[in-house]
JSON list of C-alpha atoms in Angstrom, two decimals:
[
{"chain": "A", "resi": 1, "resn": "UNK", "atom": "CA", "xyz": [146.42, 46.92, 115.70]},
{"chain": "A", "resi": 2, "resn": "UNK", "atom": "CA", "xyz": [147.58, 44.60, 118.46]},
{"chain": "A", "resi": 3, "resn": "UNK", "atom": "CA", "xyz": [144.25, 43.22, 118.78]},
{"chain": "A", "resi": 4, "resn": "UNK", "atom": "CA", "xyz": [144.91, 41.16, 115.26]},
{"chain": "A", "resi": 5, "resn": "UNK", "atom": "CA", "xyz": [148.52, 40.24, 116.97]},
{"chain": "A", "resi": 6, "resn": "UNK", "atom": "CA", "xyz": [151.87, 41.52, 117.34]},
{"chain": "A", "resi": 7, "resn": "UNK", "atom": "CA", "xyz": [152.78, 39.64, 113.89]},
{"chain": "A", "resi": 8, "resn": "UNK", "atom": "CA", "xyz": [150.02, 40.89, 111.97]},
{"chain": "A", "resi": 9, "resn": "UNK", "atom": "CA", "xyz": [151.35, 44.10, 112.80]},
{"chain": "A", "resi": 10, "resn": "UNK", "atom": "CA", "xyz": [155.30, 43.41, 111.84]},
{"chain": "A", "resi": 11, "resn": "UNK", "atom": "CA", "xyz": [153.61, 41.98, 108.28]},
{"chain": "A", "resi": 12, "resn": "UNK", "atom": "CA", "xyz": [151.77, 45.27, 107.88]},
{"chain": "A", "resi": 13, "resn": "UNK", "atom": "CA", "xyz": [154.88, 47.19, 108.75]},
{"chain": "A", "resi": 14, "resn": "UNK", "atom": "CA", "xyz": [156.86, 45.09, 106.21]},
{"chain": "A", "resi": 15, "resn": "UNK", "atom": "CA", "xyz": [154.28, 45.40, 103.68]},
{"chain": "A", "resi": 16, "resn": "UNK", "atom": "CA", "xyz": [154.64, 49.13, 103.94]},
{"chain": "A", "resi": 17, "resn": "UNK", "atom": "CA", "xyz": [158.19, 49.42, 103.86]},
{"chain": "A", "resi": 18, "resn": "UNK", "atom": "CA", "xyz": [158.18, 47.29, 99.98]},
{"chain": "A", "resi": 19, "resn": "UNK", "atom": "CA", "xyz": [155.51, 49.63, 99.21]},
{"chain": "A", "resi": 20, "resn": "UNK", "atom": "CA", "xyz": [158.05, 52.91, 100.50]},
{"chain": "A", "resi": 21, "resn": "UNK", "atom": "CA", "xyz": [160.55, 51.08, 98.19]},
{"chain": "A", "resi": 22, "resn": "UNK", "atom": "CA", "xyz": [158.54, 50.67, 95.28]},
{"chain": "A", "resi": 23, "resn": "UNK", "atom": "CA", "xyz": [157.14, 54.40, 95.15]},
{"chain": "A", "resi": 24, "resn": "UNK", "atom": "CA", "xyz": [160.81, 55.60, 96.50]},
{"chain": "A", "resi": 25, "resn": "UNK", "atom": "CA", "xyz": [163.15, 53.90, 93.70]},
{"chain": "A", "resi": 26, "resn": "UNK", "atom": "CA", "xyz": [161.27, 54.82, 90.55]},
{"chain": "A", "resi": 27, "resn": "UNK", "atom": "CA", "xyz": [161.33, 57.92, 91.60]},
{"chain": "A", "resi": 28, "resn": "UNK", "atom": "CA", "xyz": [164.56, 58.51, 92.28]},
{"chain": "A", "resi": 29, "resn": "UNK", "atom": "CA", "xyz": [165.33, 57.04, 88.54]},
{"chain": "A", "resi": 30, "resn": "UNK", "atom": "CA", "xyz": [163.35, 58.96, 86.93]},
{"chain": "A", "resi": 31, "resn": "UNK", "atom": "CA", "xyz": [164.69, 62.21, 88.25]},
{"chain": "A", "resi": 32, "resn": "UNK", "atom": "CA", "xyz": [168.46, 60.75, 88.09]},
{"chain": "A", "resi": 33, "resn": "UNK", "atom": "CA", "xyz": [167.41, 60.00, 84.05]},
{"chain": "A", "resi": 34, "resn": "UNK", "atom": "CA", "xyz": [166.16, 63.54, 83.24]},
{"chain": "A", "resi": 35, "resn": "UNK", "atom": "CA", "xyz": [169.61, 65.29, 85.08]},
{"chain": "A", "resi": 36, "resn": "UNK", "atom": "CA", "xyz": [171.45, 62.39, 82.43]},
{"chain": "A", "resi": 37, "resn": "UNK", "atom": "CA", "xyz": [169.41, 63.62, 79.21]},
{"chain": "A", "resi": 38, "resn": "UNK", "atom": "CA", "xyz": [169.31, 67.61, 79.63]},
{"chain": "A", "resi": 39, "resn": "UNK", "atom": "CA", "xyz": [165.93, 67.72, 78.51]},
{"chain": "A", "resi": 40, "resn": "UNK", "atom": "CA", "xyz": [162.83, 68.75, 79.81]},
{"chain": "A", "resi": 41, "resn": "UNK", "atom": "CA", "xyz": [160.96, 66.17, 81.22]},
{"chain": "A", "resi": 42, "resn": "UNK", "atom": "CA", "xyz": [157.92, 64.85, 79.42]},
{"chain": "A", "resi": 43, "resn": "UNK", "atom": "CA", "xyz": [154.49, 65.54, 81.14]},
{"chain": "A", "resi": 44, "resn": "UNK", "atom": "CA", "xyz": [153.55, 62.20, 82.19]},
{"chain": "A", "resi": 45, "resn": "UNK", "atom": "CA", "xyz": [156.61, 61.80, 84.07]},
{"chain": "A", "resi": 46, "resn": "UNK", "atom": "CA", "xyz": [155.62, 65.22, 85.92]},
{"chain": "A", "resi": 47, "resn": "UNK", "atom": "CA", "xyz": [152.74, 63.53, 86.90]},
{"chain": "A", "resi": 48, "resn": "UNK", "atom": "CA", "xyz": [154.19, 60.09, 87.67]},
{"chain": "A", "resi": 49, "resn": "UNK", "atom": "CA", "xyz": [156.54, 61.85, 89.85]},
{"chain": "A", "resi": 50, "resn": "UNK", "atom": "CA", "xyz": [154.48, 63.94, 91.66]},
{"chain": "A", "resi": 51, "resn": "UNK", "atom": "CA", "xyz": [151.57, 60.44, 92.14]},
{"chain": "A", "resi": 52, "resn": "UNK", "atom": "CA", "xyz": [154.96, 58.76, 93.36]},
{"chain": "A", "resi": 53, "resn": "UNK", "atom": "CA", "xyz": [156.05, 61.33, 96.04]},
{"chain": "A", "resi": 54, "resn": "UNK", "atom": "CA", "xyz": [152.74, 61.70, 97.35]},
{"chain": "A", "resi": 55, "resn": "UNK", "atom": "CA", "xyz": [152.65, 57.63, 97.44]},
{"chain": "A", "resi": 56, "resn": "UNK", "atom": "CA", "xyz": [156.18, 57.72, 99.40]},
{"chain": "A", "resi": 57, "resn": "UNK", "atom": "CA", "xyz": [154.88, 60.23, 101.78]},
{"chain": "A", "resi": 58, "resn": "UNK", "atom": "CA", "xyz": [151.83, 58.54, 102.44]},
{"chain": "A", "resi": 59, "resn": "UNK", "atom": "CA", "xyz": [153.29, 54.89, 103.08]},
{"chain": "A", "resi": 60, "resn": "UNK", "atom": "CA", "xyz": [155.97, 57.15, 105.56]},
{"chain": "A", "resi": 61, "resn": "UNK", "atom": "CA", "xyz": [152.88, 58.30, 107.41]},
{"chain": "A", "resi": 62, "resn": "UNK", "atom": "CA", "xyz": [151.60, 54.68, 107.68]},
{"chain": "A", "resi": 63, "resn": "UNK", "atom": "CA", "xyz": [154.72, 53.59, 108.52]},
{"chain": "A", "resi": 64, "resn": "UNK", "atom": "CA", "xyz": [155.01, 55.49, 111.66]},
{"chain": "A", "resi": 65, "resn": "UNK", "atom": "CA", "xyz": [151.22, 54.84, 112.45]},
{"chain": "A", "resi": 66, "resn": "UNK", "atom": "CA", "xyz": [152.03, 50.97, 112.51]},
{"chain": "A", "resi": 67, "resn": "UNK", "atom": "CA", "xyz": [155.36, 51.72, 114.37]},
{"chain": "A", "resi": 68, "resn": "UNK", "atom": "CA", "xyz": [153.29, 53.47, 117.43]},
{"chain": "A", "resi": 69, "resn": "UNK", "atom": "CA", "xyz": [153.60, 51.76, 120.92]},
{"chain": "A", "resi": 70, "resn": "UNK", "atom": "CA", "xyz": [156.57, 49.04, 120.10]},
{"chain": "A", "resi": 71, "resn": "UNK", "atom": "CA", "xyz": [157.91, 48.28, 123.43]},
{"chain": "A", "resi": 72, "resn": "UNK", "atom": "CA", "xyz": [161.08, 47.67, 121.78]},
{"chain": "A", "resi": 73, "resn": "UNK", "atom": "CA", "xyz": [163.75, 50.22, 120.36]},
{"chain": "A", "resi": 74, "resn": "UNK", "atom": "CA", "xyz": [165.56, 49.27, 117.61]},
{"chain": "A", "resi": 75, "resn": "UNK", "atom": "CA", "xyz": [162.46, 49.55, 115.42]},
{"chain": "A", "resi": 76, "resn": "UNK", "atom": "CA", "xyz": [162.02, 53.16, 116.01]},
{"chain": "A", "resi": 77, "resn": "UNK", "atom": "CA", "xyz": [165.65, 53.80, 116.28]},
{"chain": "A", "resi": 78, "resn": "UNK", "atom": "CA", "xyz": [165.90, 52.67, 112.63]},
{"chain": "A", "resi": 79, "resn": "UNK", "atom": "CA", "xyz": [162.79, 54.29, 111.63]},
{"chain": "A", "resi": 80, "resn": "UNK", "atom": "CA", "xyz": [164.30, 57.60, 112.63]},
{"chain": "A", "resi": 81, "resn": "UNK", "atom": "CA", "xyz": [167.44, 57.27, 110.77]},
{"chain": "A", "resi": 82, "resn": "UNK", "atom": "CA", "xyz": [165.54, 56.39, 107.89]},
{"chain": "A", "resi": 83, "resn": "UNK", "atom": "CA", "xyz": [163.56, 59.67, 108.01]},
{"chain": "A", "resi": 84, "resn": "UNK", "atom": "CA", "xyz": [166.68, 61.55, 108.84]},
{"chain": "A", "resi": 85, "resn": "UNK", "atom": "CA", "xyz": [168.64, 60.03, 105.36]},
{"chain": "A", "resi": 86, "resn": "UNK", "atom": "CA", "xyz": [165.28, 60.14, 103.33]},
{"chain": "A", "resi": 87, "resn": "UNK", "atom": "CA", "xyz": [163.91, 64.16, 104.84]},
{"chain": "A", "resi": 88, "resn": "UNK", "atom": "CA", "xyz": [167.67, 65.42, 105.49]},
{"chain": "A", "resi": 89, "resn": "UNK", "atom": "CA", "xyz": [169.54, 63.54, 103.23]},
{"chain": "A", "resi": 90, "resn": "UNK", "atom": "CA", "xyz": [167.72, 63.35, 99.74]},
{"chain": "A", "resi": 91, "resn": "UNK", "atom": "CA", "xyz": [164.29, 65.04, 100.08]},
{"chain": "A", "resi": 92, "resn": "UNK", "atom": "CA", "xyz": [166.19, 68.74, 99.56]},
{"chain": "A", "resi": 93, "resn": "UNK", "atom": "CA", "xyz": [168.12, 67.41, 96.59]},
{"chain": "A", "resi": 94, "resn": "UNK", "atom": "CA", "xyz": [164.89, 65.99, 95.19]},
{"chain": "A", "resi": 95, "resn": "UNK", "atom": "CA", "xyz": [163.01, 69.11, 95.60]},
{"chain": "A", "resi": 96, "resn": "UNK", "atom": "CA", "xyz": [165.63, 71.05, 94.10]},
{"chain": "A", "resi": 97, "resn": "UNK", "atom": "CA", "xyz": [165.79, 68.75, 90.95]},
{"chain": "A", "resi": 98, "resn": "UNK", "atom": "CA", "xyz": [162.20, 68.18, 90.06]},
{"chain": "A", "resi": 99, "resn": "UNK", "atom": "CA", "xyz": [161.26, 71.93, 89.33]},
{"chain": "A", "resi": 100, "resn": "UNK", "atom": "CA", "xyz": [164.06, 72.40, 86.73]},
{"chain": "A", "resi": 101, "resn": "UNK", "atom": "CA", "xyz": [163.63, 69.01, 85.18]},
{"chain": "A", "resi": 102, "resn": "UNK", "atom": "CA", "xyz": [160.11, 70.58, 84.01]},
{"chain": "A", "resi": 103, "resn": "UNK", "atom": "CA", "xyz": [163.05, 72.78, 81.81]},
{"chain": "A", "resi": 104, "resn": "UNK", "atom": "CA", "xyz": [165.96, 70.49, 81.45]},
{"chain": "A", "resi": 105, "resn": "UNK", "atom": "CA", "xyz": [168.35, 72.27, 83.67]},
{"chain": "A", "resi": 106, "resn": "UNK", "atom": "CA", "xyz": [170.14, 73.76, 84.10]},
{"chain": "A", "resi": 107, "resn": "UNK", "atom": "CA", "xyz": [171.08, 71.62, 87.70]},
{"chain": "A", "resi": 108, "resn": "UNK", "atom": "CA", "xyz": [173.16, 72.73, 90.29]},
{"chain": "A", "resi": 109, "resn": "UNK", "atom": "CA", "xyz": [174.10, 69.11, 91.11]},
{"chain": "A", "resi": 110, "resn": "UNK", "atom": "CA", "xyz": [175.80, 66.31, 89.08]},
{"chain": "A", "resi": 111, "resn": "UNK", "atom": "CA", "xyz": [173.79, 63.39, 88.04]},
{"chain": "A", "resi": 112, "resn": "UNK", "atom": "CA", "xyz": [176.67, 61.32, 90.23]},
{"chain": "A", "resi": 113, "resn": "UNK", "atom": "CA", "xyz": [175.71, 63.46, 93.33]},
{"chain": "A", "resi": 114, "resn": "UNK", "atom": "CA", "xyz": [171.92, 63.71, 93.07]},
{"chain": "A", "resi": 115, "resn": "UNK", "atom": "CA", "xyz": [171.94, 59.53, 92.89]},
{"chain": "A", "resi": 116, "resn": "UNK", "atom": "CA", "xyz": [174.38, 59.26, 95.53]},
{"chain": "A", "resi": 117, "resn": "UNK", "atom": "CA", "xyz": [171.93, 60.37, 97.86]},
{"chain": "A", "resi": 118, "resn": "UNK", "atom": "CA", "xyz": [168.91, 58.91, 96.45]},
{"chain": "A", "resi": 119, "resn": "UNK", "atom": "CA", "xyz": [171.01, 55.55, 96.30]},
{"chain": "A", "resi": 120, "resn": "UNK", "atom": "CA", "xyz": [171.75, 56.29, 100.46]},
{"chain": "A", "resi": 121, "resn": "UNK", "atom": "CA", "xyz": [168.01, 56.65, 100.95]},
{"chain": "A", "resi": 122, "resn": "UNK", "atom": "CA", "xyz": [167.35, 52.92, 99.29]},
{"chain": "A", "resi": 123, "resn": "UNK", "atom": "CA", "xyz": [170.04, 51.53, 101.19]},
{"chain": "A", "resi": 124, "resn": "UNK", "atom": "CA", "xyz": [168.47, 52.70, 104.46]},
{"chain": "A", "resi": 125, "resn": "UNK", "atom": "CA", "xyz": [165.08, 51.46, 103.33]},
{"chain": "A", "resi": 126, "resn": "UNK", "atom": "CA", "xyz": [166.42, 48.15, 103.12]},
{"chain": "A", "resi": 127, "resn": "UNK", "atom": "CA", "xyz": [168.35, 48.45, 106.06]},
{"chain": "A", "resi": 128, "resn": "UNK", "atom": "CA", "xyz": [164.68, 49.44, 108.06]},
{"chain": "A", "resi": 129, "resn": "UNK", "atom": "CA", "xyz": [163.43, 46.32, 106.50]},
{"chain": "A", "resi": 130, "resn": "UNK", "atom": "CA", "xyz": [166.38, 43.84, 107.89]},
{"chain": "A", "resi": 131, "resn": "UNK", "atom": "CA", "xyz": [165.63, 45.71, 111.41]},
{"chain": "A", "resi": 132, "resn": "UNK", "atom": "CA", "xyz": [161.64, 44.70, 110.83]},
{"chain": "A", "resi": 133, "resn": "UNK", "atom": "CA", "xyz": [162.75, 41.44, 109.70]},
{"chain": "A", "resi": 134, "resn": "UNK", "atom": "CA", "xyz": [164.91, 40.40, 112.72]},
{"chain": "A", "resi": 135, "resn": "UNK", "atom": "CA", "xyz": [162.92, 41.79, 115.16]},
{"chain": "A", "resi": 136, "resn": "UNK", "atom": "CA", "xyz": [160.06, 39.42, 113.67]},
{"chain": "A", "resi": 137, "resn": "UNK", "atom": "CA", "xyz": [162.26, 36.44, 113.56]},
{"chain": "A", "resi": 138, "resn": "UNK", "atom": "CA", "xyz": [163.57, 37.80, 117.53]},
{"chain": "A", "resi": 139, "resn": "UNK", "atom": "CA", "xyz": [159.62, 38.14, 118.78]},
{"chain": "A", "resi": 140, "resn": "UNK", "atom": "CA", "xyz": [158.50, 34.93, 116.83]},
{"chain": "A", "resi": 141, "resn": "UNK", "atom": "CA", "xyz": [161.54, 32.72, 118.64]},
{"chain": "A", "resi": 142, "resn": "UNK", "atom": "CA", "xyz": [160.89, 34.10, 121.71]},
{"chain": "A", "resi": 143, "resn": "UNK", "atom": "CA", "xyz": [157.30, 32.98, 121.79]},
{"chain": "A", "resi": 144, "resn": "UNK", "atom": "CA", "xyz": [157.96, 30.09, 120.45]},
{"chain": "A", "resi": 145, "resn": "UNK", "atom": "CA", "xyz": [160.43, 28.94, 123.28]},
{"chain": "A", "resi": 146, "resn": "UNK", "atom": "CA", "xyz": [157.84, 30.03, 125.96]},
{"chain": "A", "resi": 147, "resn": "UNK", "atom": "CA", "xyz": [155.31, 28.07, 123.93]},
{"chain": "A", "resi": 148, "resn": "UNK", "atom": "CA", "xyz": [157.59, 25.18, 124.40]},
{"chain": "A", "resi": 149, "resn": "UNK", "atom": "CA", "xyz": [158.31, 26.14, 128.09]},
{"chain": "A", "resi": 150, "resn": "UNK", "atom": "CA", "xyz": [154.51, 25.90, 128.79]},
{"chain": "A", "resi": 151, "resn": "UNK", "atom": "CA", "xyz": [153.97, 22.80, 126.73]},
{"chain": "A", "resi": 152, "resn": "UNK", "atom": "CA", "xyz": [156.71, 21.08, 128.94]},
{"chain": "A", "resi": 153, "resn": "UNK", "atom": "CA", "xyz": [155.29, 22.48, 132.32]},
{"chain": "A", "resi": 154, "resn": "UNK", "atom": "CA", "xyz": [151.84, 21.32, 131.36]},
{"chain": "A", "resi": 155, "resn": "UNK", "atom": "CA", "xyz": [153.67, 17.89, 130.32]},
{"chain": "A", "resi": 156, "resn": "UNK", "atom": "CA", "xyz": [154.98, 17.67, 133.50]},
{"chain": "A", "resi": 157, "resn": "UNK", "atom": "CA", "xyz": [152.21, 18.69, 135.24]},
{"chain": "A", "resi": 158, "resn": "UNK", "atom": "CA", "xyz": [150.12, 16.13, 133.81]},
{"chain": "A", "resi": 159, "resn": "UNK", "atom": "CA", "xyz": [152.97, 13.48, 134.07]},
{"chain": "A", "resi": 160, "resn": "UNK", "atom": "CA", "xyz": [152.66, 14.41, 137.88]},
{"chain": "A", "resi": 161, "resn": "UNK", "atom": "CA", "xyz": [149.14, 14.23, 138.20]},
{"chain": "A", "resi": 162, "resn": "UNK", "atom": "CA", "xyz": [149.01, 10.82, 136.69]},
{"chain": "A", "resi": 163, "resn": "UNK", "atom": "CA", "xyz": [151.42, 9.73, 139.37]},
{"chain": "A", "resi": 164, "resn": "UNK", "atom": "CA", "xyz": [149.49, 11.12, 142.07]},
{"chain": "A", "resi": 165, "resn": "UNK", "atom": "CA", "xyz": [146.59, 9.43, 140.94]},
{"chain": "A", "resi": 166, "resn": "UNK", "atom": "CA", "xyz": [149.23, 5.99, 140.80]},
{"chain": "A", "resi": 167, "resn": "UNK", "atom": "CA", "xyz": [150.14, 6.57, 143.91]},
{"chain": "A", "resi": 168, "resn": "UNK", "atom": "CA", "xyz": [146.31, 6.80, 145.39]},
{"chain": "A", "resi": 169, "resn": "UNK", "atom": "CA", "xyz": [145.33, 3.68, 143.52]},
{"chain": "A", "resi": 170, "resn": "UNK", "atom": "CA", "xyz": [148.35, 2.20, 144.39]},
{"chain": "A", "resi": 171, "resn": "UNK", "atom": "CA", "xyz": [147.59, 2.85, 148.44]},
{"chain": "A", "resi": 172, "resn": "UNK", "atom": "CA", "xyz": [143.87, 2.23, 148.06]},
{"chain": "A", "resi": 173, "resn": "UNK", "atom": "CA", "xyz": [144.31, -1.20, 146.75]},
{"chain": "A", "resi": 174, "resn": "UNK", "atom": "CA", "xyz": [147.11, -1.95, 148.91]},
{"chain": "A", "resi": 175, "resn": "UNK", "atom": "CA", "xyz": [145.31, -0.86, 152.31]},
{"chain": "A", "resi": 176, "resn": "UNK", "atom": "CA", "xyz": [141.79, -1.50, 151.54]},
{"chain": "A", "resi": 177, "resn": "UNK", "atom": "CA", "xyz": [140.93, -3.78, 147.75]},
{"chain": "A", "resi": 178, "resn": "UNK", "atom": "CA", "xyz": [143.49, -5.92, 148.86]},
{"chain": "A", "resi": 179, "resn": "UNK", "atom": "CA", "xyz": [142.73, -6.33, 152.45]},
{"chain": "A", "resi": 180, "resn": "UNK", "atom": "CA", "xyz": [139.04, -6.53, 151.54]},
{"chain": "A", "resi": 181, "resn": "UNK", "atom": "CA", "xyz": [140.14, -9.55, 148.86]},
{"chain": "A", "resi": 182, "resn": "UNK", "atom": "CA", "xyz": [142.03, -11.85, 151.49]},
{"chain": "A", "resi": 183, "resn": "UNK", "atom": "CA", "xyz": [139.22, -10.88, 154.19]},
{"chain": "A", "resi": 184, "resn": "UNK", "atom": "CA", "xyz": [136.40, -12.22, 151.92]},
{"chain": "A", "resi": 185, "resn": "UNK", "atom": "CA", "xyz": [138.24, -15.08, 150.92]},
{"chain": "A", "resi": 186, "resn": "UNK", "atom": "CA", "xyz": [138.38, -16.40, 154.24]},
{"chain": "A", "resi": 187, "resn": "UNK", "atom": "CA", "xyz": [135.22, -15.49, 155.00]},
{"chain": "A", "resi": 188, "resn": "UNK", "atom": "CA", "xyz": [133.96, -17.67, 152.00]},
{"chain": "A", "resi": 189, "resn": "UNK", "atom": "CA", "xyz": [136.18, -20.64, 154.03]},
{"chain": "A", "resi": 190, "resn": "UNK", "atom": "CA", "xyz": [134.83, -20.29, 157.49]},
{"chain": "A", "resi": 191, "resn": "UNK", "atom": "CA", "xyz": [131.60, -19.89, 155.16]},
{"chain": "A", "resi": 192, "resn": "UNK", "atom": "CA", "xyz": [132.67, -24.06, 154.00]},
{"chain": "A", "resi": 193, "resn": "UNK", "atom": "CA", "xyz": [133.63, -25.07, 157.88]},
{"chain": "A", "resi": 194, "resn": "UNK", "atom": "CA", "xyz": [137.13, -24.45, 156.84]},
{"chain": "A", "resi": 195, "resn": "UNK", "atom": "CA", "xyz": [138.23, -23.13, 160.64]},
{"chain": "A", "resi": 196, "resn": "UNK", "atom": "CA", "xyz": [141.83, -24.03, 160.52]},
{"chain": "A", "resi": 197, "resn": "UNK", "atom": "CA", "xyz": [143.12, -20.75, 159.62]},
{"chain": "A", "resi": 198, "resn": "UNK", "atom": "CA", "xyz": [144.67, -17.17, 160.29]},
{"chain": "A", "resi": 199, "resn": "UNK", "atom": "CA", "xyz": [142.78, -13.85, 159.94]},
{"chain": "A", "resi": 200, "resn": "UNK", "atom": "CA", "xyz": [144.93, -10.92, 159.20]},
{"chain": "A", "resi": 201, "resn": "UNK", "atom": "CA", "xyz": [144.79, -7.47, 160.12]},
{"chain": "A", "resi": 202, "resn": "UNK", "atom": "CA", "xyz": [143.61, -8.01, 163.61]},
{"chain": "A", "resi": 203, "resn": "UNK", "atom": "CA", "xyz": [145.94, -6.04, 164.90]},
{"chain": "A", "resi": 204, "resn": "UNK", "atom": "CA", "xyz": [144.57, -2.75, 162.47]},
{"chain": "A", "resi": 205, "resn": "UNK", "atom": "CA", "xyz": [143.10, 0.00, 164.22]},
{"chain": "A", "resi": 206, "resn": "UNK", "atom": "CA", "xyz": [140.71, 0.73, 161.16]},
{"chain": "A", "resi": 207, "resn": "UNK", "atom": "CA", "xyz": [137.68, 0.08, 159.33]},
{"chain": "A", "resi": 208, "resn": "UNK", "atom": "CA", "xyz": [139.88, -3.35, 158.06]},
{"chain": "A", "resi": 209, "resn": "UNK", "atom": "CA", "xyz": [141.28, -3.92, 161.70]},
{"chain": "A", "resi": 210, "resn": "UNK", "atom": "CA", "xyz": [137.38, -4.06, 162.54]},
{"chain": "A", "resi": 211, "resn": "UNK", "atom": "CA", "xyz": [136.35, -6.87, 159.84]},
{"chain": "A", "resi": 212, "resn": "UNK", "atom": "CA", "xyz": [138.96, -8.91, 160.91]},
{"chain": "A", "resi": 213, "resn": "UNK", "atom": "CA", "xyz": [138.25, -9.35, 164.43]},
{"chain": "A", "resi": 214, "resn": "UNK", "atom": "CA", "xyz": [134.41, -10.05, 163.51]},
{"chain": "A", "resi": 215, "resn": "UNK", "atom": "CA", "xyz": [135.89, -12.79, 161.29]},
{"chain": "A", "resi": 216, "resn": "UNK", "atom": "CA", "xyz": [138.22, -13.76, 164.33]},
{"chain": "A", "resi": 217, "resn": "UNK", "atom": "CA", "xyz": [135.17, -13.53, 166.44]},
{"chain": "A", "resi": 218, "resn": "UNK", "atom": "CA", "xyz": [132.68, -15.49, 163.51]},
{"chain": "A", "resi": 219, "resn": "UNK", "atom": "CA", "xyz": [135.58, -18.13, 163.93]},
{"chain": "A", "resi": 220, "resn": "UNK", "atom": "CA", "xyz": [135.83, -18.03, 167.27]},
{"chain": "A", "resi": 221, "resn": "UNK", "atom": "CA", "xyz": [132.26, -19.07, 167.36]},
{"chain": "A", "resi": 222, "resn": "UNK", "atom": "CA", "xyz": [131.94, -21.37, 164.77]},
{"chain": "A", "resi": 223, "resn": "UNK", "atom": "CA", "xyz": [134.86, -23.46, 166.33]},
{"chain": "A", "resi": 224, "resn": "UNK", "atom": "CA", "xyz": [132.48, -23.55, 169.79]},
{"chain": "A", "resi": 225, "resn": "UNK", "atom": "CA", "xyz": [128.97, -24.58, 168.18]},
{"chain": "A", "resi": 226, "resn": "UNK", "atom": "CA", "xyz": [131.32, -27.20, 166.10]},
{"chain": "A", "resi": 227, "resn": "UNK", "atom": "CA", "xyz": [132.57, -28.75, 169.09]}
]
């Protein structure tokens, strides 16, 4: 289902289409083997055939179970040809064989023809199977490039955050550690009768401008009372 993931679901369809194969081929073989030796087929064949074609039928029916509600064509597309070549194409010729192999013949088909068709049927199985296979490989790219898309815009995302936050530090310290720095420095001077200097940032209209005209004022005074 495409709760256990889209992949999950192209493995399941692959593991199917082997299993279509495997019940498919033998078949085919066995029937093409028994048109070859004019004989009647032995009973264990019979029912190894008949276990086989109910297998192939069965993994057709999961097939198109698994295949429900793909957004894309190309795997139904190929799906349906594979039904038409397999149902149109070789199931008649198959039905027609397998009753008079339980006598040996006679056939109204060559060996040649009977296998031509079975042999058109495998093909197209294996052509399904490339069709599952690239549309895998197609899906599993394609999330893996928007996994990399994402993984970049997240990079730079972050790589933009951190230079926000560079660029807040970087104005905090310059407008207020720094200020704060030289403005207690002197203030530790005028602190050691050390009047013969500048205050900065008097001319601020801010918290900082504010400090620095009590130091010019503290200064101010201190020169006065040293006088």
């Amino acid at each position: 289902s495409d709760a256990d993931g889209i992949i999950s679901r192209y493995s399941s369809l692959k593991h199917e289409v082997l299993a279509l194969r495997n019940t498919a081929g033998p078949e085919m073989s066995i029937l093409s083997a028994t048109i070859l030796s004019q004989k009647p087929i032995k009973e264990e064949l019979v029912k190894k055939i008949e276990k086989l074609h109910i297998n192939t039928l069965q993994h057709f029916q999961k097939i198109e179970a698994i295949c429900l509600g793909y957004s894309r064509s190309n795997i139904s597309n190929a799906l349906n040809e594979l039904k038409q070549v397999y149902f149109s194409g070789y199931l008649p010729y198959r039905n027609e064989i397998f009753p008079l192999s339980k006598k040996g013949g006679p056939y109204p088909y060559s060996q040649v023809e009977f296998l031509s068709h079975g042999v058109k049927a495998l093909k197209e199985i294996a052509r399904f199977m490339d069709v599952v296979v690239l549309e895998t490989k197609s899906y599993a790219d394609y999330n893996l490039n928007e996994n990399q898309k994402q993984i970049l815009f997240q990079g730079a995302s972050s790589a933009g955050s951190l230079f926000v936050v560079f660029l807040i530090m970087f104005y905090i310290n310059s407008k207020v550690i720094s200020p704060i720095g030289r403005l207690t420095s002197i203030l530790r001077k005028l602190g050691k009768k050390q009047l013969v200097l500048d205050v900065p940032f008097t001319n601020k209209e801010d918290e900082i401008g504010e400090m620095a005209k009590a130091l010019e004022i503290f200064k101010q005074t201190s020169f006065e009372l040293s006088e």
